[in-house]
Coordinates of C-alpha atoms and ligand atoms in Angstrom, one line a residue:
M158 CA -14.3 5.6 18.2
A159 CA -13.3 5.6 14.5
R160 CA -9.5 4.8 13.8
P161 CA -7.9 7.7 12.7
V162 CA -5.8 6.9 9.4
I163 CA -4.1 8.7 6.8
L164 CA -3.9 6.9 3.0
D165 CA -0.3 7.2 1.1
V166 CA -1.1 5.6 -2.5
D167 CA 0.2 5.6 -6.1
T168 CA -3.7 5.1 -7.3
G169 CA -3.3 2.8 -9.4
I170 CA -6.5 -0.3 -9.4
D171 CA -5.9 -1.6 -6.3
D172 CA -5.2 1.6 -4.1
A173 CA -8.5 3.3 -5.8
L174 CA -10.1 -0.1 -4.4
A175 CA -8.5 0.9 -1.2
L176 CA -9.6 4.6 -0.9
I177 CA -13.2 3.0 -1.7
F178 CA -12.8 0.2 1.1
A179 CA -11.3 3.0 3.7
H180 CA -14.3 5.7 2.5
R181 CA -17.2 3.1 3.5
R182 CA -15.3 1.7 6.4
G183 CA -17.5 3.5 9.4
D184 CA -14.3 2.5 11.9
L185 CA -11.8 4.2 9.8
D186 CA -11.3 8.2 10.1
V187 CA -9.5 8.9 6.7
R188 CA -7.9 12.3 7.9
A189 CA -6.1 12.6 4.5
I190 CA -4.3 11.3 1.3
T191 CA -1.1 11.7 -0.1
C192 CA 0.1 11.1 -3.4
V193 CA 3.4 9.3 -3.8
A194 CA 4.9 8.9 -7.6
G195 CA 4.3 5.0 -8.3
N196 CA 2.0 3.3 -10.6
T197 CA 1.7 6.4 -12.7
G198 CA 3.1 10.3 -12.3
V199 CA 2.7 11.9 -9.4
D200 CA 0.1 14.5 -11.0
Q201 CA -2.1 11.8 -12.3
V202 CA -2.0 9.7 -8.8
V203 CA -3.5 13.1 -7.6
L204 CA -5.9 13.4 -10.2
N205 CA -7.0 9.7 -10.2
T206 CA -7.3 9.9 -6.6
C207 CA -9.5 13.1 -6.3
A208 CA -11.7 11.8 -8.9
V209 CA -12.2 8.4 -6.9
L210 CA -13.4 10.8 -3.8
D211 CA -15.8 12.4 -6.2
L212 CA -17.0 8.6 -6.7
L213 CA -17.7 8.1 -3.3
A214 CA -19.2 11.7 -2.7
A215 CA -16.6 11.6 -0.3
P216 CA -16.3 15.2 2.0
D217 CA -13.2 17.5 1.3
I218 CA -10.7 15.3 2.6
P219 CA -7.1 16.8 2.0
V220 CA -5.4 15.3 -0.7
A221 CA -1.4 16.4 -1.3
A222 CA 1.1 15.8 -3.8
G223 CA 4.3 14.4 -2.7
A224 CA 7.1 12.8 -4.0
T225 CA 7.6 13.1 -8.1
R226 CA 10.5 10.1 -7.7
P227 CA 12.2 8.0 -5.7
L228 CA 15.5 8.9 -3.8
V229 CA 17.9 8.0 -6.1
E230 CA 16.8 6.1 -9.2
P231 CA 14.4 8.0 -11.9
P232 CA 10.6 7.0 -11.5
R233 CA 9.8 4.0 -13.5
D234 CA 6.0 3.7 -13.3
A235 CA 3.5 0.4 -14.1
S236 CA 1.4 1.7 -16.8
W237 CA 1.2 -1.4 -18.1
V238 CA -0.6 -3.1 -14.9
H239 CA -3.0 -0.3 -14.3
G240 CA -3.9 1.4 -18.0
A241 CA -2.0 4.4 -19.4
G242 CA -3.6 6.8 -16.3
G243 CA -3.7 4.1 -14.0
L244 CA -7.2 3.9 -13.4
A245 CA -8.0 1.1 -16.0
D246 CA -10.1 2.2 -18.4
L247 CA -12.6 3.8 -16.2
A248 CA -12.8 7.3 -17.3
L249 CA -13.9 9.2 -14.4
P250 CA -14.8 12.5 -15.1
P251 CA -12.0 15.0 -14.0
S252 CA -12.6 16.4 -10.5
A253 CA -13.1 19.8 -9.2
R254 CA -11.3 19.1 -6.4
Q255 CA -8.2 21.1 -5.5
P256 CA -4.9 19.4 -3.8
A257 CA -3.5 21.1 -0.6
A258 CA -1.1 23.7 -1.5
L259 CA 1.2 22.3 1.4
H260 CA 3.2 19.0 0.2
A261 CA 2.6 15.6 1.0
V262 CA 5.3 15.2 3.8
E263 CA 3.6 18.5 5.6
I264 CA 0.5 17.1 5.4
L265 CA 1.4 14.5 7.0
R266 CA 3.0 16.1 10.0
R267 CA 0.4 18.2 10.0
E268 CA -2.2 15.6 10.5
I269 CA -0.3 13.3 12.9
L270 CA 0.5 16.2 14.7
A271 CA -3.3 17.4 15.1
A272 CA -4.5 14.1 15.9
A273 CA -5.9 13.1 19.4
T274 CA -4.7 9.6 19.1
P275 CA -2.5 8.3 17.7
L276 CA -2.7 7.7 13.9
T277 CA -2.2 5.1 12.0
V278 CA -0.3 5.5 8.0
V279 CA -1.0 3.1 5.4
A280 CA 1.2 3.2 2.6
L281 CA 0.2 1.6 -0.7
G282 CA 3.1 3.0 -2.8
P283 CA 6.7 3.4 -2.9
L284 CA 7.7 5.0 0.3
T285 CA 8.6 8.0 -1.3
N286 CA 7.0 10.0 1.0
L287 CA 7.3 8.3 4.2
A288 CA 11.3 8.4 4.2
L289 CA 11.1 11.6 3.5
L290 CA 8.6 12.6 7.0
I291 CA 11.1 10.4 8.6
R292 CA 14.1 12.2 7.7
T293 CA 12.5 15.8 8.0
Y294 CA 10.6 15.0 11.3
P295 CA 11.9 12.6 13.3
D296 CA 10.5 13.5 16.2
V297 CA 6.9 13.3 14.8
V298 CA 7.7 10.0 13.7
N299 CA 7.3 8.2 17.3
R300 CA 3.5 10.0 16.9
I301 CA 2.4 7.4 14.6
E302 CA 0.8 4.6 16.1
R303 CA 1.9 2.1 12.7
I304 CA 2.8 2.3 9.3
V305 CA 0.9 -0.7 7.7
F306 CA 2.0 -0.9 4.2
M307 CA 1.4 -3.0 1.0
G308 CA 5.1 -4.1 0.0
G309 CA 7.7 -6.6 -0.2
S310 CA 7.4 -10.2 0.3
A311 CA 8.9 -13.3 1.6
S312 CA 8.6 -15.7 -1.1
T313 CA 8.7 -14.2 -4.7
G314 CA 8.2 -10.8 -6.3
N315 CA 6.7 -9.2 -9.1
A316 CA 8.8 -6.6 -10.3
S317 CA 11.5 -8.8 -10.1
P318 CA 11.9 -12.8 -9.5
V319 CA 12.5 -11.6 -6.0
A320 CA 11.4 -7.9 -5.7
E321 CA 7.8 -6.3 -5.0
Y322 CA 7.0 -3.2 -6.6
N323 CA 7.0 -0.5 -3.9
I324 CA 9.9 -1.6 -2.7
W325 CA 11.8 -2.2 -5.8
H326 CA 10.5 1.3 -7.0
D327 CA 12.5 2.9 -4.1
P328 CA 14.8 0.3 -2.0
E329 CA 16.7 3.3 -0.4
A330 CA 13.0 4.7 0.7
A331 CA 11.9 1.1 2.2
A332 CA 15.0 1.0 4.0
I333 CA 14.7 4.0 5.6
M334 CA 11.1 3.2 6.7
L335 CA 12.3 -0.3 8.2
N336 CA 14.5 0.9 10.0
S337 CA 13.2 4.0 11.4
G338 CA 11.6 2.2 14.9
V339 CA 7.8 3.0 13.9
P340 CA 5.7 -0.2 14.5
L341 CA 5.5 -1.8 10.9
T342 CA 2.9 -4.1 10.0
M343 CA 4.1 -5.5 6.1
Y344 CA 1.5 -6.6 4.2
G345 CA 3.5 -8.4 1.2
L346 CA 2.6 -10.3 -1.9
D347 CA 2.2 -13.6 0.1
V348 CA -1.3 -12.4 0.7
Y349 CA -1.9 -9.9 -1.5
R350 CA -2.0 -12.4 -4.5
R351 CA -4.4 -14.9 -2.3
V352 CA -7.4 -12.3 -2.3
I353 CA -9.0 -12.6 -6.0
A354 CA -13.0 -11.8 -7.2
D355 CA -14.0 -14.8 -9.0
T356 CA -16.0 -14.7 -12.0
A357 CA -19.5 -14.7 -10.7
L358 CA -19.0 -11.6 -8.3
L359 CA -16.9 -9.4 -11.5
G360 CA -20.3 -10.6 -13.6
E361 CA -22.4 -9.4 -10.5
L362 CA -20.6 -5.9 -10.4
K363 CA -20.5 -5.1 -13.9
A364 CA -24.3 -5.5 -14.2
S365 CA -25.0 -3.7 -11.1
T366 CA -26.9 -0.6 -10.7
D367 CA -25.1 1.1 -8.5
P368 CA -22.2 2.9 -10.0
L369 CA -19.8 2.5 -7.4
Q370 CA -19.8 -1.3 -7.8
R371 CA -20.0 -0.9 -11.6
A372 CA -16.7 0.8 -11.2
V373 CA -15.3 -1.5 -8.7
G374 CA -16.3 -4.2 -11.2
A375 CA -14.4 -2.6 -14.5
L376 CA -11.5 -1.7 -11.8
L377 CA -11.4 -5.5 -10.9
G378 CA -12.3 -6.9 -14.2
F379 CA -9.6 -4.4 -16.6
E380 CA -7.1 -7.1 -18.6
V381 CA -3.5 -6.2 -18.3
A382 CA -1.8 -5.7 -21.2
A383 CA 1.7 -6.8 -21.2
P384 CA 4.4 -5.1 -23.3
T385 CA 4.7 -8.4 -24.8
G386 CA 1.4 -8.6 -26.3
E387 CA 0.4 -11.1 -23.8
T388 CA -3.3 -9.9 -21.8
Y389 CA -4.0 -11.4 -18.9
A390 CA -6.8 -10.6 -16.2
N391 CA -5.5 -9.5 -12.7
P392 CA -8.6 -9.7 -10.6
L393 CA -7.0 -8.5 -6.9
I394 CA -8.2 -6.6 -4.8
G395 CA -4.8 -5.9 -3.8
D396 CA -3.9 -2.9 -2.0
A397 CA -7.4 -3.1 -0.5
G398 CA -6.6 -6.2 1.4
A399 CA -4.0 -4.5 3.4
V400 CA -7.2 -2.0 4.7
C401 CA -8.8 -5.4 5.5
G402 CA -6.2 -6.5 7.5
L403 CA -6.1 -3.4 9.3
V404 CA -9.3 -3.5 10.2
A405 CA -10.2 -7.3 10.5
P406 CA -6.7 -8.8 11.4
E407 CA -8.8 -12.0 12.8
L408 CA -9.0 -12.8 8.8
F409 CA -5.2 -13.0 8.7
E410 CA -1.9 -14.7 10.4
F411 CA 0.6 -12.7 11.5
E412 CA 4.3 -13.8 12.3
T413 CA 7.1 -11.6 13.2
W414 CA 10.2 -11.8 11.9
P415 CA 13.5 -9.7 11.2
V416 CA 13.3 -8.0 7.6
Q417 CA 15.9 -5.9 5.7
V418 CA 16.3 -4.9 2.5
E419 CA 18.5 -5.3 -0.1
F420 CA 19.4 -1.8 -1.9
A421 CA 22.6 -3.1 -3.7
R422 CA 22.8 -2.8 -7.6
G423 CA 22.3 -6.2 -8.7
L424 CA 19.8 -9.2 -9.0
S425 CA 17.8 -8.8 -5.8
R426 CA 17.8 -5.1 -5.6
G427 CA 14.1 -3.9 -4.1
Q428 CA 14.2 -8.0 -2.1
T429 CA 12.6 -7.7 1.3
L430 CA 15.5 -10.3 3.2
V431 CA 13.0 -12.0 5.7
D432 CA 14.9 -13.9 8.5
R433 CA 12.9 -17.0 9.3
R434 CA 15.7 -18.6 10.8
R435 CA 15.0 -20.5 13.9
T436 CA 18.6 -21.0 15.1
L437 CA 22.3 -18.9 15.0
G438 CA 23.7 -18.5 11.6
E439 CA 27.3 -18.3 10.8
D440 CA 26.8 -14.2 9.8
A441 CA 26.2 -13.7 13.4
V442 CA 29.0 -15.8 14.9
H443 CA 31.6 -14.4 12.4
D444 CA 30.4 -10.6 12.2
S445 CA 30.5 -8.8 15.5
R446 CA 29.8 -5.4 13.6
R447 CA 26.2 -6.6 12.5
E448 CA 23.3 -4.8 13.6
P449 CA 20.3 -6.8 14.5
W450 CA 17.3 -6.6 11.6
P451 CA 14.2 -4.6 12.7
R452 CA 11.9 -7.3 13.6
I453 CA 8.3 -6.5 11.5
E454 CA 4.7 -8.1 11.9
M455 CA 3.9 -9.3 8.7
A456 CA 0.7 -10.7 7.4
M457 CA 1.7 -14.6 6.1
S458 CA -1.6 -15.7 5.0
C459 CA -5.4 -15.0 5.5
D460 CA -8.6 -16.5 5.4
A461 CA -9.0 -15.1 1.3
E462 CA -12.8 -15.9 1.0
R463 CA -13.6 -14.1 4.2
V464 CA -11.5 -10.9 3.3
M465 CA -13.3 -10.8 -0.2
A466 CA -16.6 -10.6 1.5
L467 CA -15.6 -8.4 4.0
F468 CA -14.4 -6.2 0.8
K469 CA -17.7 -7.0 -0.9
D470 CA -20.1 -6.3 1.9
A471 CA -18.5 -2.4 2.2
L472 CA -19.6 -2.2 -1.2
R473 CA -23.4 -2.5 -0.6
P474 CA -25.6 0.9 -1.4
K475 CA -25.9 2.6 1.8
D476 CA -29.6 3.1 2.5
Ligands
BDR1204 C1 1.9 -2.9 -5.7 O1 2.7 -2.1 -6.6 C2 1.6 -1.5 -7.5 O2 1.3 -2.1 -8.9 C3 -0.1 -2.1 -6.4 O3 -0.8 -0.7 -6.7 C4 0.8 -2.4 -5.2 O4 0.8 -1.5 -4.4 C5 1.7 -4.4 -6.1 O5 3.3 -4.8 -6.0
CA1205 CA1 0.0 1.0 -4.7

Protein backbone atom coordinates (compact mmCIF):
# COMPACT_ATOMS: atom_id res chain seq x y z
CA MET A 1 0.00 0.00 0.00
CA ALA A 2 1.25 3.48 -0.86
CA ARG A 3 2.39 5.54 2.14
CA PRO A 4 -0.01 8.43 2.87
CA VAL A 5 1.78 11.79 3.00
CA ILE A 6 1.05 15.49 3.23
CA LEU A 7 3.57 17.87 1.71
CA ASP A 8 3.95 21.24 3.43
CA VAL A 9 5.68 23.53 0.92
CA ASP A 10 6.85 27.03 0.03
CA THR A 11 7.03 26.38 -3.74
CA GLY A 12 9.90 27.40 -4.68
CA ILE A 13 12.09 25.76 -7.36
CA ASP A 14 13.13 22.77 -5.30
CA ASP A 15 9.73 22.36 -3.66
CA ALA A 16 8.38 22.03 -7.22
CA LEU A 17 10.97 19.30 -7.85
CA ALA A 18 9.80 17.59 -4.66
CA LEU A 19 6.14 17.79 -5.76
CA ILE A 20 7.05 16.30 -9.12
CA PHE A 21 9.08 13.47 -7.59
CA ALA A 22 6.45 12.65 -4.95
CA HIS A 23 3.64 12.61 -7.50
CA ARG A 24 5.59 10.29 -9.78
CA ARG A 25 6.31 7.76 -7.02
CA GLY A 26 3.71 5.02 -6.93
CA ASP A 27 4.69 4.25 -3.32
CA LEU A 28 3.49 7.66 -2.08
CA ASP A 29 -0.11 8.76 -1.80
CA VAL A 30 -0.15 12.58 -1.58
CA ARG A 31 -3.31 13.32 0.41
CA ALA A 32 -2.93 17.14 0.53
CA ILE A 33 -0.47 19.94 -0.02
CA THR A 34 -0.32 22.74 2.53
CA CYS A 35 1.38 26.01 1.73
CA VAL A 36 3.42 28.37 3.88
CA ALA A 37 5.13 31.71 3.35
CA GLY A 38 8.84 31.26 2.72
CA ASN A 39 10.56 31.36 -0.63
CA THR A 40 7.72 33.62 -1.72
CA GLY A 41 4.42 34.90 -0.29
CA VAL A 42 1.87 32.24 0.59
CA ASP A 43 -0.62 33.26 -2.14
CA GLN A 44 2.10 32.87 -4.75
CA VAL A 45 3.10 29.54 -3.18
CA VAL A 46 -0.49 28.33 -3.71
CA LEU A 47 -0.50 29.51 -7.35
CA ASN A 48 2.86 27.87 -8.00
CA THR A 49 1.77 24.61 -6.38
CA CYS A 50 -1.43 24.46 -8.44
CA ALA A 51 0.50 25.23 -11.64
CA VAL A 52 2.92 22.38 -10.90
CA LEU A 53 0.00 20.01 -10.28
CA ASP A 54 -1.37 20.98 -13.70
CA LEU A 55 2.00 20.27 -15.29
CA LEU A 56 1.78 16.81 -13.71
CA ALA A 57 -1.84 16.34 -14.79
CA ALA A 58 -2.34 15.42 -11.13
CA PRO A 59 -5.79 14.60 -9.78
CA ASP A 60 -7.66 17.05 -7.60
CA ILE A 61 -5.38 16.99 -4.53
CA PRO A 62 -6.43 19.54 -1.88
CA VAL A 63 -4.07 22.55 -1.83
CA ALA A 64 -4.47 24.84 1.17
CA ALA A 65 -3.04 28.23 2.05
CA GLY A 66 -1.51 28.48 5.50
CA ALA A 67 0.63 30.92 7.43
CA THR A 68 1.30 34.22 5.70
CA ARG A 69 4.24 35.02 7.97
CA PRO A 70 6.48 33.51 10.64
CA LEU A 71 5.27 33.44 14.26
CA VAL A 72 7.33 36.43 15.39
CA GLU A 73 9.18 38.12 12.56
CA PRO A 74 7.94 39.56 9.27
CA PRO A 75 8.33 37.31 6.20
CA ARG A 76 11.67 37.52 4.38
CA ASP A 77 11.32 35.78 1.04
CA ALA A 78 14.08 34.16 -1.01
CA SER A 79 12.92 35.43 -4.40
CA TRP A 80 16.48 36.25 -5.42
CA VAL A 81 17.20 32.50 -5.26
CA HIS A 82 13.95 31.25 -6.80
CA GLY A 83 13.10 34.06 -9.25
CA ALA A 84 10.50 36.78 -8.74
CA GLY A 85 7.48 34.41 -8.85
CA GLY A 86 9.33 31.62 -7.03
CA LEU A 87 9.43 29.19 -9.95
CA ALA A 88 12.53 30.25 -11.88
CA ASP A 89 11.47 31.61 -15.27
CA LEU A 90 9.27 28.63 -15.99
CA ALA A 91 6.16 30.70 -16.81
CA LEU A 92 3.69 27.84 -16.32
CA PRO A 93 0.12 28.65 -17.40
CA PRO A 94 -2.07 29.89 -14.53
CA SER A 95 -4.10 27.06 -13.01
CA ALA A 96 -7.88 26.85 -12.75
CA ARG A 97 -7.52 24.76 -9.56
CA GLN A 98 -9.17 26.35 -6.55
CA PRO A 99 -7.38 26.24 -3.19
CA ALA A 100 -9.23 24.55 -0.33
CA ALA A 101 -11.67 26.75 1.57
CA LEU A 102 -10.02 25.68 4.83
CA HIS A 103 -6.75 26.91 6.35
CA ALA A 104 -3.74 24.64 5.97
CA VAL A 105 -3.86 23.77 9.68
CA GLU A 106 -7.45 22.52 9.31
CA ILE A 107 -6.55 20.48 6.24
CA LEU A 108 -3.61 18.95 8.09
CA ARG A 109 -5.91 18.05 10.98
CA ARG A 110 -8.61 16.64 8.72
CA GLU A 111 -6.25 14.46 6.70
CA ILE A 112 -4.30 13.23 9.74
CA LEU A 113 -7.55 12.16 11.42
CA ALA A 114 -8.97 10.64 8.24
CA ALA A 115 -5.93 8.48 7.48
CA ALA A 116 -6.46 4.78 8.21
CA THR A 117 -2.72 4.37 8.82
CA PRO A 118 -0.65 7.12 10.45
CA LEU A 119 0.38 9.68 7.92
CA THR A 120 3.83 11.16 7.26
CA VAL A 121 4.23 14.91 6.90
CA VAL A 122 7.05 16.10 4.63
CA ALA A 123 7.79 19.73 5.52
CA LEU A 124 9.84 21.57 2.93
CA GLY A 125 9.46 25.19 3.99
CA PRO A 126 9.52 27.21 7.21
CA LEU A 127 7.76 25.25 9.95
CA THR A 128 5.05 27.79 10.78
CA ASN A 129 2.09 25.64 9.70
CA LEU A 130 3.40 22.69 11.69
CA ALA A 131 3.93 24.82 14.81
CA LEU A 132 0.39 26.19 14.52
CA LEU A 133 -0.97 22.65 14.16
CA ILE A 134 1.00 21.43 17.18
CA ARG A 135 -0.24 24.29 19.37
CA THR A 136 -3.85 24.19 18.12
CA TYR A 137 -4.41 20.44 18.04
CA PRO A 138 -1.83 18.75 20.31
CA ASP A 139 -3.82 15.49 20.36
CA VAL A 140 -3.99 15.22 16.59
CA VAL A 141 -0.27 15.57 16.35
CA ASN A 142 0.21 12.26 18.20
CA ARG A 143 -1.35 10.55 15.20
CA ILE A 144 1.43 11.69 12.85
CA GLU A 145 3.74 8.83 11.96
CA ARG A 146 6.74 11.13 11.43
CA ILE A 147 7.63 14.59 10.20
CA VAL A 148 10.42 14.56 7.65
CA PHE A 149 11.64 18.11 7.33
CA MET A 150 14.10 19.88 5.10
CA GLY A 151 15.82 22.29 7.39
CA GLY A 152 18.82 22.94 9.54
CA SER A 153 22.41 21.88 9.29
CA ALA A 154 24.99 20.10 11.39
CA SER A 155 27.64 22.14 9.60
CA THR A 156 27.33 25.52 7.91
CA GLY A 157 24.20 27.50 7.05
CA ASN A 158 23.01 29.28 3.93
CA ALA A 159 20.74 32.12 5.15
CA SER A 160 23.48 33.00 7.65
CA PRO A 161 26.88 31.44 8.34
CA VAL A 162 25.21 29.00 10.72
CA ALA A 163 21.46 29.01 9.94
CA GLU A 164 19.61 27.22 7.16
CA TYR A 165 16.83 29.24 5.49
CA ASN A 166 13.72 27.32 6.61
CA ILE A 167 14.78 27.40 10.27
CA TRP A 168 16.15 30.97 10.05
CA HIS A 169 12.83 32.18 8.60
CA ASP A 170 10.87 30.98 11.63
CA PRO A 171 13.10 29.72 14.47
CA GLU A 172 10.27 29.80 17.04
CA ALA A 173 8.17 27.50 14.86
CA ALA A 174 11.11 25.15 14.37
CA ALA A 175 11.65 25.03 18.15
CA ILE A 176 7.98 24.16 18.75
CA MET A 177 8.19 21.29 16.27
CA LEU A 178 11.54 20.00 17.57
CA ASN A 179 10.21 19.86 21.12
CA SER A 180 6.79 18.42 20.22
CA GLY A 181 7.65 14.76 20.75
CA VAL A 182 6.62 13.83 17.20
CA PRO A 183 9.21 11.49 15.61
CA LEU A 184 11.37 13.66 13.35
CA THR A 185 13.78 13.14 10.50
CA MET A 186 15.94 16.10 9.59
CA TYR A 187 17.12 16.46 6.02
CA GLY A 188 19.53 19.34 6.42
CA LEU A 189 22.10 21.14 4.32
CA ASP A 190 24.62 18.37 5.06
CA VAL A 191 22.87 16.24 2.44
CA TYR A 192 20.80 18.88 0.63
CA ARG A 193 23.91 20.36 -0.96
CA ARG A 194 25.24 17.04 -2.19
CA VAL A 195 22.67 15.94 -4.78
CA ILE A 196 23.55 17.89 -7.91
CA ALA A 197 22.50 17.49 -11.54
CA ASP A 198 25.55 17.43 -13.81
CA THR A 199 25.87 19.29 -17.12
CA ALA A 200 25.07 16.18 -19.17
CA LEU A 201 21.79 15.58 -17.34
CA LEU A 202 20.82 19.24 -17.55
CA GLY A 203 21.43 19.21 -21.30
CA GLU A 204 19.43 16.00 -21.68
CA LEU A 205 16.46 17.38 -19.74
CA LYS A 206 16.45 20.75 -21.49
CA ALA A 207 16.53 19.10 -24.92
CA SER A 208 13.85 16.53 -24.07
CA THR A 209 10.63 16.32 -26.08
CA ASP A 210 8.77 15.54 -22.85
CA PRO A 211 7.27 18.72 -21.30
CA LEU A 212 7.80 17.53 -17.72
CA GLN A 213 11.46 16.75 -18.31
CA ARG A 214 11.95 20.12 -20.03
CA ALA A 215 10.33 21.90 -17.07
CA VAL A 216 12.63 20.07 -14.65
CA GLY A 217 15.60 21.06 -16.86
CA ALA A 218 14.50 24.71 -16.66
CA LEU A 219 14.06 24.54 -12.87
CA LEU A 220 17.44 22.90 -12.31
CA GLY A 221 19.16 25.13 -14.83
CA PHE A 222 17.91 28.44 -13.41
CA GLU A 223 20.71 30.95 -12.84
CA VAL A 224 20.48 32.60 -9.45
CA ALA A 225 21.00 36.37 -9.61
CA ALA A 226 22.34 37.62 -6.29
CA PRO A 227 21.52 41.20 -5.24
CA THR A 228 25.26 41.86 -5.44
CA GLY A 229 25.11 41.34 -9.22
CA GLU A 230 26.79 37.91 -9.31
CA THR A 231 25.02 35.05 -11.01
CA TYR A 232 25.57 31.38 -10.35
CA ALA A 233 24.18 27.96 -11.22
CA ASN A 234 22.43 26.01 -8.47
CA PRO A 235 21.42 22.65 -10.03
CA LEU A 236 20.43 20.95 -6.78
CA ILE A 237 17.37 18.73 -6.46
CA GLY A 238 17.14 20.27 -2.97
CA ASP A 239 13.83 19.58 -1.23
CA ALA A 240 13.19 16.63 -3.57
CA GLY A 241 16.09 14.90 -1.81
CA ALA A 242 14.05 14.81 1.42
CA VAL A 243 11.37 12.84 -0.41
CA CYS A 244 14.08 10.55 -1.81
CA GLY A 245 15.18 9.94 1.79
CA LEU A 246 11.65 8.86 2.66
CA VAL A 247 11.24 6.38 -0.19
CA ALA A 248 14.85 5.12 -0.36
CA PRO A 249 16.43 5.45 3.10
CA GLU A 250 19.05 2.87 2.12
CA LEU A 251 20.74 5.55 -0.01
CA PHE A 252 21.37 7.72 3.06
CA GLU A 253 23.30 7.51 6.29
CA PHE A 254 21.25 8.57 9.27
CA GLU A 255 22.48 9.40 12.75
CA THR A 256 20.47 10.32 15.82
CA TRP A 257 21.63 13.30 17.88
CA PRO A 258 20.21 15.75 20.39
CA VAL A 259 19.21 18.95 18.56
CA GLN A 260 17.92 22.37 19.58
CA VAL A 261 17.25 25.61 17.73
CA GLU A 262 18.86 28.89 18.71
CA PHE A 263 16.16 31.53 18.73
CA ALA A 264 17.90 34.20 20.79
CA ARG A 265 18.37 37.39 18.80
CA GLY A 266 21.93 37.54 17.63
CA LEU A 267 24.39 36.19 15.15
CA SER A 268 23.37 32.56 15.55
CA ARG A 269 19.57 32.97 15.46
CA GLY A 270 18.08 30.07 13.52
CA GLN A 271 21.06 27.75 13.97
CA THR A 272 20.33 24.09 14.64
CA LEU A 273 22.64 23.10 17.49
CA VAL A 274 23.54 19.45 17.06
CA ASP A 275 25.14 17.97 20.16
CA ARG A 276 27.60 15.48 18.71
CA ARG A 277 29.64 15.15 21.88
CA ARG A 278 30.24 11.63 23.05
CA THR A 279 31.14 12.62 26.59
CA LEU A 280 29.49 14.67 29.33
CA GLY A 281 30.00 18.44 29.31
CA GLU A 282 30.23 21.08 32.02
CA ASP A 283 26.80 22.36 30.97
CA ALA A 284 25.20 19.11 32.19
CA VAL A 285 27.39 18.95 35.32
CA HIS A 286 26.75 22.53 36.46
CA ASP A 287 23.18 23.15 35.27
CA SER A 288 20.86 20.65 36.89
CA ARG A 289 17.82 22.36 35.36
CA ARG A 290 19.01 21.73 31.81
CA GLU A 291 16.32 19.71 30.02
CA PRO A 292 17.51 16.88 27.78
CA TRP A 293 17.40 17.92 24.15
CA PRO A 294 15.09 16.07 21.74
CA ARG A 295 16.90 13.35 19.86
CA ILE A 296 16.37 13.66 16.14
CA GLU A 297 17.16 11.31 13.29
CA MET A 298 19.31 13.23 10.81
CA ALA A 299 20.47 12.45 7.28
CA MET A 300 24.22 13.08 7.44
CA SER A 301 25.43 11.76 4.09
CA CYS A 302 24.18 9.94 1.03
CA ASP A 303 25.14 8.14 -2.13
CA ALA A 304 24.52 11.24 -4.22
CA GLU A 305 24.87 9.48 -7.55
CA ARG A 306 22.21 6.91 -6.70
CA VAL A 307 19.88 9.56 -5.25
CA MET A 308 20.22 11.53 -8.47
CA ALA A 309 19.51 8.37 -10.48
CA LEU A 310 16.39 7.73 -8.38
CA PHE A 311 15.16 11.26 -9.02
CA LYS A 312 15.88 10.99 -12.74
CA ASP A 313 14.12 7.65 -12.98
CA ALA A 314 10.88 9.21 -11.68
CA LEU A 315 10.89 11.59 -14.65
CA ARG A 316 10.69 8.84 -17.25
CA PRO A 317 7.60 9.41 -19.40
CA LYS A 318 4.82 7.03 -18.39
CA ASP A 319 3.76 4.49 -21.04
C1 LIG B 1 15.51 25.58 1.78
O1 LIG B 1 15.12 26.94 1.65
C2 LIG B 1 14.42 27.14 0.45
O2 LIG B 1 14.99 28.17 -0.31
C3 LIG B 1 14.45 25.85 -0.31
O3 LIG B 1 13.19 25.67 -0.96
C4 LIG B 1 14.71 24.82 0.74
O4 LIG B 1 13.53 24.36 1.34
C5 LIG B 1 17.01 25.45 1.66
O5 LIG B 1 17.62 26.19 2.69
CA1 LIG C 1 11.36 24.79 0.33
